Amino acid sequence: MAKVTYSAGIDSVSGALSKPSKSGQHSCSKMLLATHRVAATQSNACNRLYLRNKVERSTPLTSNELDARARFKAVAAAVKARKSDLNQITTDQINFAAQKDTAGGKKTMKAYLWKICGEAYDAEHQG
């Protein structure tokens, strides 16, 4: 990953700058991908450039990887549900505002919801 600065007049580029060819004598397995982050963040460095190689996985998924994927999927669903739950919105906004300026406090509502939903998932599956 590299931080990218474009020449004057170009703010951002997003998408594939080069794609691997599947046929012909000049086929390759590398792809040059430029991204512009639009998600909420604290950083001004939002342009990235990646060189992506086509890689085949040589080992099967481990149980830790499967557990991490299951946790991510469950927490993402919980965040989505909680974000639209009218019974929780006011309470979450009050609690978010109270912790935002503390040490270790989450600075965005989405990060706060990921934190509390992740902690709830961990408590449910560890205890």
Steps between C-alpha positions, in 0.01 A plus 500: 500500500627845417369846573431685178513867403367580154609792284322837521134489407450131579358442848445127489493193277306190589506167321728272306783678320611175337338157497655161437443364152356151478616426151785580267873476538520805730269365768597573857353443843552849646248778537558867586210632708445859616251574778357812657362445848162664557426352843511715812857534625741710704770503231541724196695233309214340310659398167664159481669296227524121512684247286294186521636160406279208414569257781358156556460397863718198577344403834141458616342757731592453865243490779620844620438647154156344483419633849618849404286495186196381696555773763534770233182387326301487824626835631438670164140374504458615861635849418266528203200395709590722794557802277138484383340394833292797613500377861882515519587814299452758775681294763787429261534869411514600869753228585709581190517870590600415858796281396614689188742739672641250750831318461444205269154625404372432151480812284227388256160349570575207272821417688311526829229260378765254377663516841185434704362236262841330490520497879148354519595229249817417692314483833239270349750266337781498758301455819 
